[in-house]
Coordinates of C-alpha atoms and ligand atoms in Angstrom, one line a residue:
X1 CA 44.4 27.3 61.6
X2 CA 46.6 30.5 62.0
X3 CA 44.5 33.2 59.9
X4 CA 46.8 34.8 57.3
X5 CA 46.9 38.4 56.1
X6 CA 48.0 39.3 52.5
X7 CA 51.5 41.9 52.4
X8 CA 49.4 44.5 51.0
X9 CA 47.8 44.7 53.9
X10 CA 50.9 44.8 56.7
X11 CA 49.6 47.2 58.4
X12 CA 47.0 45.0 59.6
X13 CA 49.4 42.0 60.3
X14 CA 49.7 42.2 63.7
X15 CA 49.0 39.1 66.5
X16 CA 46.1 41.0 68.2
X17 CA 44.5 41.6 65.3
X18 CA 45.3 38.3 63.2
X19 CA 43.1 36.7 66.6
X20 CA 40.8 39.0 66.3
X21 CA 39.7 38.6 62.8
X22 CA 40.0 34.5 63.5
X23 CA 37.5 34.3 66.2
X24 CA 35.2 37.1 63.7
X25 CA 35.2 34.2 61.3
X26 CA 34.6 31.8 63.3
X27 CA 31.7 33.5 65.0
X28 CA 30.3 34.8 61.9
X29 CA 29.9 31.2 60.9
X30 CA 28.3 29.9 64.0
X31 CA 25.6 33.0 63.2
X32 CA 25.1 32.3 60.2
X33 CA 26.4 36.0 59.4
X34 CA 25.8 37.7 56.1
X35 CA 28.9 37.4 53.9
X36 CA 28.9 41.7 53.2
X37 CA 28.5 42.4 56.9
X38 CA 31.6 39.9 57.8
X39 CA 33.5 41.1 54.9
X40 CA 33.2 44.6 56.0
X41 CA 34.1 44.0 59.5
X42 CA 37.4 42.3 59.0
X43 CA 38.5 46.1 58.1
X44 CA 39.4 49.2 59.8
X45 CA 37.9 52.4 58.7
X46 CA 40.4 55.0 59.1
X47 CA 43.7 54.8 60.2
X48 CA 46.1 58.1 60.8
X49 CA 49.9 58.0 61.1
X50 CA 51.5 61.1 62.6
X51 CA 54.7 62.3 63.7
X52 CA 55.2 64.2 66.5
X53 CA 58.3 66.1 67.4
X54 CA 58.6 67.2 70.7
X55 CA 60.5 70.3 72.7
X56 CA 62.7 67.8 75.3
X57 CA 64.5 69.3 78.3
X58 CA 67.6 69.3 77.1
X59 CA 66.2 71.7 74.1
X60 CA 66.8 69.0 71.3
X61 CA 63.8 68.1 69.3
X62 CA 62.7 64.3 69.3
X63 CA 60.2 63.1 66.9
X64 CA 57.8 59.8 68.0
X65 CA 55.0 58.5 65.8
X66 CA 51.3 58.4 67.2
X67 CA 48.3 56.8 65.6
X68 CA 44.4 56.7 65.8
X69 CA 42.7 54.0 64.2
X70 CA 38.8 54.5 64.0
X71 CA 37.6 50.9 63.2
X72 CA 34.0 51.2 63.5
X73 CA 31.0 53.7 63.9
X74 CA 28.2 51.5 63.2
X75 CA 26.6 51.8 66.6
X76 CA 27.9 55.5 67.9
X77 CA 31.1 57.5 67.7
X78 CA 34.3 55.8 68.1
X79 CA 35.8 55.6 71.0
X80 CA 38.4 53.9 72.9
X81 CA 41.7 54.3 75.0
X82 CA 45.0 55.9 73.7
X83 CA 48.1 53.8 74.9
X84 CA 52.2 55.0 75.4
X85 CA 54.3 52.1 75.0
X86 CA 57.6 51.9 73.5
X87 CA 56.2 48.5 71.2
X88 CA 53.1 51.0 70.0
X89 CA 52.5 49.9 66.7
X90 CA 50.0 50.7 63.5
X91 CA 49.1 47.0 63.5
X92 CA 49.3 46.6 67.4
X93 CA 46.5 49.6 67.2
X94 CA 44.3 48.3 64.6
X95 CA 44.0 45.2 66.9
X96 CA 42.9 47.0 69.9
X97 CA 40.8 49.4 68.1
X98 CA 39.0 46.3 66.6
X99 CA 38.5 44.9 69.5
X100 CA 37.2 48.2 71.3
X101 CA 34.3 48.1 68.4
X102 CA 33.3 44.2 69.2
X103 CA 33.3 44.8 73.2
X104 CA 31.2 48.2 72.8
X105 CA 28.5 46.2 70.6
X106 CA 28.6 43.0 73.0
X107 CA 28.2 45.9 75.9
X108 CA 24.9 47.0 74.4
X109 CA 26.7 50.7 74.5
X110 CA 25.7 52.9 71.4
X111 CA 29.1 53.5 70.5
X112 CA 32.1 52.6 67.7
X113 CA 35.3 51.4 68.3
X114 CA 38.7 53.3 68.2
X115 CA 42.3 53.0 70.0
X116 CA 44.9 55.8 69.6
X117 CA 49.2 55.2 70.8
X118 CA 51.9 56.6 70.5
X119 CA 55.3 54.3 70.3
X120 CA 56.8 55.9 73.6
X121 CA 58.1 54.6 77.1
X122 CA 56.1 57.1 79.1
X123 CA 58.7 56.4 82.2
X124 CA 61.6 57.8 80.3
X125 CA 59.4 61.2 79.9
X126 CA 59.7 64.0 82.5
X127 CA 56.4 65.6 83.2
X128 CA 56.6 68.7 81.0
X129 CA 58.1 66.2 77.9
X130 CA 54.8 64.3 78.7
X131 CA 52.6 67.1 78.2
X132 CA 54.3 68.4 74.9
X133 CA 53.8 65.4 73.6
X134 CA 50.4 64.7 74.8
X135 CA 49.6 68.7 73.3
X136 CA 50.9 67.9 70.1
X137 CA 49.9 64.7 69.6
X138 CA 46.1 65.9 70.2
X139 CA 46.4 68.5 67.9
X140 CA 48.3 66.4 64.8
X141 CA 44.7 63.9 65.3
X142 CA 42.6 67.1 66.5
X143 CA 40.7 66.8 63.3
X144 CA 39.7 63.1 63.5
X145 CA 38.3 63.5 66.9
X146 CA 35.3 65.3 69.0
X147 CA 32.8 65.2 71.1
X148 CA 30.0 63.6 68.8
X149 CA 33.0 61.7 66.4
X150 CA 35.8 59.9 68.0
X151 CA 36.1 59.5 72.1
X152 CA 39.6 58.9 72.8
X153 CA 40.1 57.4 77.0
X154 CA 43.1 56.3 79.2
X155 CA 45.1 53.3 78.4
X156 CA 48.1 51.4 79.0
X157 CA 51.0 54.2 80.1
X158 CA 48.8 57.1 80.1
X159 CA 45.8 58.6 82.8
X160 CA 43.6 61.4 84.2
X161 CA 46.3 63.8 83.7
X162 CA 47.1 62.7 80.1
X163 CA 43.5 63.4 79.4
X164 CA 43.2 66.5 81.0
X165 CA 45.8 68.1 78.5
X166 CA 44.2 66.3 75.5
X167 CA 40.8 67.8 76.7
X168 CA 42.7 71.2 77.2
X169 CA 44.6 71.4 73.8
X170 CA 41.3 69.8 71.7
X171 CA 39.4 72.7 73.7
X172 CA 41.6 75.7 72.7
X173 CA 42.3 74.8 69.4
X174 CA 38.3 74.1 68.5
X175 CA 37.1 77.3 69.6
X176 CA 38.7 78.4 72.7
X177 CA 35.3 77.2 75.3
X178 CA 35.2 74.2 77.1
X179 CA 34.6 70.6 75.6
X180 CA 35.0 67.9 77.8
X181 CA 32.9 65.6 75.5
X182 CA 36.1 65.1 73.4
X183 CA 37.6 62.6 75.9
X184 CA 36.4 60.5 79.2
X185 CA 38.9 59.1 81.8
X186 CA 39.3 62.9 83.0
X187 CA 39.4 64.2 86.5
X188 CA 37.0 64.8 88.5
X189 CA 37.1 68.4 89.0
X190 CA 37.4 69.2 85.5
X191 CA 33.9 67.0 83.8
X192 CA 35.2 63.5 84.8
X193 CA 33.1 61.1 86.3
X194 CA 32.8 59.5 90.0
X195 CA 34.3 55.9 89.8
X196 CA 36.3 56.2 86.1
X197 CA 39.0 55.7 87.7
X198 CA 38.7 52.4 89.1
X199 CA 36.2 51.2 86.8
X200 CA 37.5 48.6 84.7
X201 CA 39.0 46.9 88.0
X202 CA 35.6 47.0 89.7
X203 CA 33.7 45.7 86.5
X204 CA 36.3 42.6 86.1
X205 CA 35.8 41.8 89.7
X206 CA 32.1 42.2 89.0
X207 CA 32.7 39.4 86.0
X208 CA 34.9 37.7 88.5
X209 CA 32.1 37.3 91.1
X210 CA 29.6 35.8 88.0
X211 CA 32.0 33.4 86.8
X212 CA 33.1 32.0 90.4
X213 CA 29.1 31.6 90.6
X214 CA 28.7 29.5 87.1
X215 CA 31.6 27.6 88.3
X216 CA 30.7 26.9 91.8
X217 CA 33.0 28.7 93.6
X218 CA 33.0 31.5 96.3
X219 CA 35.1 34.7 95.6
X220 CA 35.6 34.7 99.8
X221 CA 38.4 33.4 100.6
X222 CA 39.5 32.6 97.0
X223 CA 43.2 32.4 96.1
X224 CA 43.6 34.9 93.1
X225 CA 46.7 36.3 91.2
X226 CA 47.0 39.1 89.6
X227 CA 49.2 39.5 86.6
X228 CA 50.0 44.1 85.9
X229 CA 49.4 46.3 89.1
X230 CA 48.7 49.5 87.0
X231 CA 45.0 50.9 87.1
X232 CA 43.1 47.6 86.2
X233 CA 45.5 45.3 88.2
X234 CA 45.7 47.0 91.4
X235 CA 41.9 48.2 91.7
X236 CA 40.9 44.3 90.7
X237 CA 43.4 43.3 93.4
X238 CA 42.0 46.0 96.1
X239 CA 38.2 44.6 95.2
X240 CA 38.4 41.2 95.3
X241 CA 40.6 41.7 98.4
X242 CA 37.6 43.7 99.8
X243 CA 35.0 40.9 99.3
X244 CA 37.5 38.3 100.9
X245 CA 39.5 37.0 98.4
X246 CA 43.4 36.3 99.2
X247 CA 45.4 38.1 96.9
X248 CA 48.3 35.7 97.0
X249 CA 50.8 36.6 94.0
X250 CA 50.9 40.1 91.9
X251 CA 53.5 41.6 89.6
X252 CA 54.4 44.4 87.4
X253 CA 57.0 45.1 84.6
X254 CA 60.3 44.9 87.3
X255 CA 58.7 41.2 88.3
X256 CA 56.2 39.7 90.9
X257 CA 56.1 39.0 94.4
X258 CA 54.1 36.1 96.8
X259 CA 52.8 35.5 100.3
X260 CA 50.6 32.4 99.9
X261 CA 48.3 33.8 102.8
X262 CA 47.8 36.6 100.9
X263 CA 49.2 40.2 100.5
X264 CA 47.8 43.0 102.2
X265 CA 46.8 45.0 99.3
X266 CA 45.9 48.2 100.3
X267 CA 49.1 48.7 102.2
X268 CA 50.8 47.3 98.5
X269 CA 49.3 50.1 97.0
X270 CA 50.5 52.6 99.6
X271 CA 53.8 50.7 98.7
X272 CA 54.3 51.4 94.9
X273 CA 52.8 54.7 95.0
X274 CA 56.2 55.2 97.1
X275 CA 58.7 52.8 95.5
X276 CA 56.9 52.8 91.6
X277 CA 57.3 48.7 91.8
X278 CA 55.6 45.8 93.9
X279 CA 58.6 44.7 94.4
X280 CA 60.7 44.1 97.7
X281 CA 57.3 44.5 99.7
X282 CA 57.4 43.5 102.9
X283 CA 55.9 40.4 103.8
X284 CA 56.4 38.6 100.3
X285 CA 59.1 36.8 98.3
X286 CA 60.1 37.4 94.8
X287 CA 58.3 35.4 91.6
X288 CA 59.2 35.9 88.0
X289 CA 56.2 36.9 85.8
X290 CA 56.1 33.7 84.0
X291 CA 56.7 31.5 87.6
X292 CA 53.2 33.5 88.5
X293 CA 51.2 32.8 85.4
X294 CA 51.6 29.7 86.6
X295 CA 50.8 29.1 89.8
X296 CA 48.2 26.7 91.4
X297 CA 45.0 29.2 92.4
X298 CA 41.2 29.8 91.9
X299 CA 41.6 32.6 89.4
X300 CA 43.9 34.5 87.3
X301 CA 43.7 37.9 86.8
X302 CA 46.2 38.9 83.4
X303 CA 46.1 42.7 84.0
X304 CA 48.9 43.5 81.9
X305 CA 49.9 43.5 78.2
X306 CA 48.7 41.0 75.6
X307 CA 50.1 37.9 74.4
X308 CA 51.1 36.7 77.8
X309 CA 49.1 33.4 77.9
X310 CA 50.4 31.2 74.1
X311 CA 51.3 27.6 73.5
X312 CA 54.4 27.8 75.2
X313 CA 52.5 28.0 78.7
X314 CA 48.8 27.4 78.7
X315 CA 49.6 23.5 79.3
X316 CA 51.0 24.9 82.2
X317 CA 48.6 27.4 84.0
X318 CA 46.6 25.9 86.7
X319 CA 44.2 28.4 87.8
X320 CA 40.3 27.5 87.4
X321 CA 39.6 30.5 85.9
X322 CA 40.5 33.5 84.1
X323 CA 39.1 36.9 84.0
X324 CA 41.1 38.8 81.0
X325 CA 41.2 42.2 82.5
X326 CA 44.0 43.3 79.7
X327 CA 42.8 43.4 76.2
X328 CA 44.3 39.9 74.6
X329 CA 46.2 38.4 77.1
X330 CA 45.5 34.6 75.9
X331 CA 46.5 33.6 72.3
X332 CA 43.0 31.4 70.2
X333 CA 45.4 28.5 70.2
X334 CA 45.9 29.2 74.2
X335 CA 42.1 29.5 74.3
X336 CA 41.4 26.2 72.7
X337 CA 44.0 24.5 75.0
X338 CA 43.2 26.1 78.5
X339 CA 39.1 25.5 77.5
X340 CA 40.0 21.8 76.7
X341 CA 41.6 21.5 79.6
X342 CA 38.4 22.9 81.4
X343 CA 39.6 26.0 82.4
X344 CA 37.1 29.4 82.4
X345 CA 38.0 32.5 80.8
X346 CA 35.8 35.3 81.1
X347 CA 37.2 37.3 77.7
X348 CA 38.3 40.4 77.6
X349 CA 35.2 42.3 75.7
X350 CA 33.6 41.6 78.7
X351 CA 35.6 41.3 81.7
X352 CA 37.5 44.7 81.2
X353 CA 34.4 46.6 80.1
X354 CA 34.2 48.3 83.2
X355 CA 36.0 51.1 82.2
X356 CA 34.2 52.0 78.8
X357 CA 31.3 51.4 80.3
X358 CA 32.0 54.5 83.0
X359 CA 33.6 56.3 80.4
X360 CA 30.1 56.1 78.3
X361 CA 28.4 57.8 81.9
X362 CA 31.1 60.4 81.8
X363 CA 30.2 61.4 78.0
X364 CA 27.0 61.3 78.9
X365 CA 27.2 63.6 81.9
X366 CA 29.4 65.6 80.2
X367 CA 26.9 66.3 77.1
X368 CA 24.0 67.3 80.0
X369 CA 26.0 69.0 82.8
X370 CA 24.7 66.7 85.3
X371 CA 26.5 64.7 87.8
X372 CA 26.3 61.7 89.0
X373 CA 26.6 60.0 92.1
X374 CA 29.4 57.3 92.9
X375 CA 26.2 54.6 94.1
X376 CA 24.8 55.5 90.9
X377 CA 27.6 55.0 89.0
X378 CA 28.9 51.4 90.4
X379 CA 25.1 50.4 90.3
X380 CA 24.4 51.2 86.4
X381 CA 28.1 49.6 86.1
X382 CA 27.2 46.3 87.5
X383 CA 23.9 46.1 85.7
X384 CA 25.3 46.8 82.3
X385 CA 28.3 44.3 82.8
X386 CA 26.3 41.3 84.6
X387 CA 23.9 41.5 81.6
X388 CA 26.1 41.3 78.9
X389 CA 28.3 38.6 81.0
X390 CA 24.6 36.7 81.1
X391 CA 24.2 37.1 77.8
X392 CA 27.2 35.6 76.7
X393 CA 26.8 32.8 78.9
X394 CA 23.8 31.6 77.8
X395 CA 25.4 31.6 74.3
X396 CA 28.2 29.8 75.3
X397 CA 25.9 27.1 76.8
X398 CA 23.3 26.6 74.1
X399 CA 25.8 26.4 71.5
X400 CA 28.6 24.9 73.7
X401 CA 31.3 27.2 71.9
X402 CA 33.9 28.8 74.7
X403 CA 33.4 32.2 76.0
X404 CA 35.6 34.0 73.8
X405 CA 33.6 32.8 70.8
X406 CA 30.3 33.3 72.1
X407 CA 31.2 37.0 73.4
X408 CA 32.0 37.3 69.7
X409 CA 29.2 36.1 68.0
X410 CA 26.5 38.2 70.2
X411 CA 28.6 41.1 69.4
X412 CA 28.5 40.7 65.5
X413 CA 24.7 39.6 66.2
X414 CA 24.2 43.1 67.6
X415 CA 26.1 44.9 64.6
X416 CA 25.0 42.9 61.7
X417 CA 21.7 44.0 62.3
X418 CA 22.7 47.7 62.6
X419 CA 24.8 47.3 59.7
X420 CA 22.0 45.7 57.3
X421 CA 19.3 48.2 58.6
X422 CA 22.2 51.4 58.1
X423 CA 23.0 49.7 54.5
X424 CA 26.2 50.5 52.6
X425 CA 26.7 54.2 51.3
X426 CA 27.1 54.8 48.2
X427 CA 25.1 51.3 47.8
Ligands
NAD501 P1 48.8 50.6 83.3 O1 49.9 51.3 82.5 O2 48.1 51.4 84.4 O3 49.4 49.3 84.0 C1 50.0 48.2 83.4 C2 50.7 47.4 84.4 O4 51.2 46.2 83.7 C3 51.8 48.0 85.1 O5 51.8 47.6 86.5 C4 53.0 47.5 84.4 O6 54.2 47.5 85.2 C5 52.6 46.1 84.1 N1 53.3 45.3 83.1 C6 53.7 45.8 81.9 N2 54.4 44.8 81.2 C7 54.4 43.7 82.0 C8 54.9 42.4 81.9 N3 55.5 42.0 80.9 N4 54.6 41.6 83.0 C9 53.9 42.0 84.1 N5 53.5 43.2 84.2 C10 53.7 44.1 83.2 O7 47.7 50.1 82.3 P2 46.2 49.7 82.6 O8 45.4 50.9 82.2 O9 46.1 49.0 83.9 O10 46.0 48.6 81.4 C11 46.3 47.2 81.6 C12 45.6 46.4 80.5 O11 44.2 46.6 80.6 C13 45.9 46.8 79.0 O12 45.8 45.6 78.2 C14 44.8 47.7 78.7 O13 44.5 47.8 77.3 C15 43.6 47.1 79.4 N6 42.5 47.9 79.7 C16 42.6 49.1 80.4 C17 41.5 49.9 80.7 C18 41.6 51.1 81.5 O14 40.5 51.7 81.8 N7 42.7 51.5 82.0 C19 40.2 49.5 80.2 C20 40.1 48.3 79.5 C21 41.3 47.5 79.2

């Protein structure tokens, strides 16, 4: 049953978030959850609107519209990734920012849930229009975040550099001294971590190699496709290609290309650092992104956007499994079909953790001065991800409920408690 949201609440009605607040019921059931904690759950906390007008090249003043949506700080301070996207919306956000609180609580992290966007196609931005915005932006939400309150990370259209001008603007504004606390996903050199960068692609191929396991089936010389060659796509891609999988289809925004013996990935990524698309690489022919959803292969990586997997395809996808590494890539209905049908999905909370996960090291680091390792890093990653994957396995077993709904239900299990034991303020 699609899960309806009253018009007072519009800003809530988006698809992400309607699916979200769907498979919370449904968990919360299956848990037995208490009625208060599920109630208050189904809510975002705080949600900020700003506008932003920005100094453009030409000298005119443009004005774009940015939002941070703290959902939940139950467990730790909020965090989670800020995105540029021209289809950025306050609902779109509240989705992802729920989300972000039910994947750090099923990660075991001591940390809340947040997302932040700005409704802006990043590629129609020169560099310097890119920083003004990134500037101003910080400093319109510069109250709502910090180092012990609200996290903000990489996401969807924006990366290291994005971060290193948030961290730089938060920094002068609060004080003039260095805080790189206030956001992870930085660079190196200036209090970023080893291996943030290509975190979340190494954690879903670490999910990846744990579900081909459960399902019997060996990552070398798998046929995989990979749906969004931006930072989670293409490091996904480049792992899997490293432990012997063939890499047979991958796309981005422009389309997708094939070579059914597989592409050679880390020349690809040579490729689009050049050309800014996969496309017309040599060695491959031309797919459309819906002709590669599709295609027959051991796994499917959706790396992209969300919604890509609803009714009007998952009949039609033939992979064996499915390791989300976007945030909501596969509609509930879709879920129910493809999981009739057999199919696996490792969901999203889990399979894309990778990147919070470093991102928690890199606050961590950040708050002692002390540096990790890359060994260290990957190690701590892979123990942190397998476990919760494990976890939510076993759920999904004992209680034969799919993945999704079991990744749910040990993440409210893990916040209900927290909840009950913080109580509710006033009372
Ligand atoms: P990105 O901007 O680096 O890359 C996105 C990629 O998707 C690009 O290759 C883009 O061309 C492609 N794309 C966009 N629309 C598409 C479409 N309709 N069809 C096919 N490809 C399309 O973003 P990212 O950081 O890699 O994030 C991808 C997804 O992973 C998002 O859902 C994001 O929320 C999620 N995620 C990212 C991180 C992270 O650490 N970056 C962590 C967890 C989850």
């Amino acid at each position: 049953m699609e899960h309806t949201i009253p018009s007072s609440e519009a800003h809530l009605d988006g698809p992400l978030f309607r699916n979200a607040r769907q498979v919370l019921e449904e968990a919360g059931q299956i848990i037995n959850c208490d009625p208060n904690v599920l109630e208050r759950l189904k809510y975002p906390r705080k949600s900020v609107t700003v506008s932003i007008p920005v100094r453009m090249d030409n000298y005119n003043v443009k004005v774009f519209t940015g939002y941070r949506v703290q959902y939940n700080s139950t467990l730790g301070p909020y965090k989670g990734g800020i995105r540029y996207h021209q289809n950025v919306d306050l609902p779109e956000v509240v989705g992802l920012a729920a989300l972000m609180t039910f994947k750090n609580s099923v990660l075991g992290l001591p940390l809340g849930g947040a997302k932040g966007g700005v409704a802006v196609d990043p590629s129609k931005l020169s560099r310097t229009e890119k920083q003004n915005l990134t500037r101003r932006f910080t400093s319109e939400i510069s109250d709502f975040i910090g180092p012990t309150k609200d996290i903000p990370a990489p996401d969807v259209g924006t990366d290291p550099q994005t971060m290193a001008w948030m961290m730089d603007t938060y920094s002068q504004e609060k004080g003039g001294y260095f805080q790189p606390g206030v956001v992870t996903g930085k660079p190196v050199e200036i209090g970023g971590s080893m291996g943030r960068n290509h975190a979340t692609g190494l954690g879903v191929v670490y999910v990846a190699e744990k579900a081909f396991e459960k399902n019997r089936l060996s990552m070398n010389g798998a046929k995989i496709v990979v749906q969004g060659f931006g930072n989670v796509g293409s490091f996904a891609a480049l792992f899997a290609h490293q432990r012997g999988a063939k890499i047979i289809a991958v796309s981005d925004v422009s389309g997708g290309i094939f070579n059914g013996d597989g592409l050679n990935i880390p020349e690809l990524i040579e490729y689009t650092k050049q050309n800014k698309t996969v496309k017309g690489f040599p060695k491959s022919t031309d797919i459309g992104n819906e002709q590669l959803l599709e295609l027959a292969c051991d796994a499917l990586f959706p790396c992209a956007l969300e919604n890509q997997i609803d009714t009007h395809n998952a009949e039609r996808i033939k992979a064996k499994i499915i390791i989300e590494g976007a945030n909501g890539p596969i509609t509930n209905t879709a879920t129910k079909i493809l999981s009739q049908r057999g199919i696996f999905i490792a969901p999203d909370v889990v399979a894309n953790g990778g990147g919070v996960i470093v991102s928690y090291f890199e606050w961590v680091q950040d708050i002692m001065s002390f540096f990790w390792d890359e060994d260290e890093i990957n190690g701590r990653l892979k123990s942190i991800i397998t476990k919760a994957f494990e976890t939510v396995y076993k759920f999904h077993t004992e209680k034969n409920v799919d993945m999704r709904l079991a990744a749910m239900a040990c993440s409210v299990q893990r916040l209900e408690k927290a909840m009950l034991l913080r109580g509710l303020y006033p009372r």
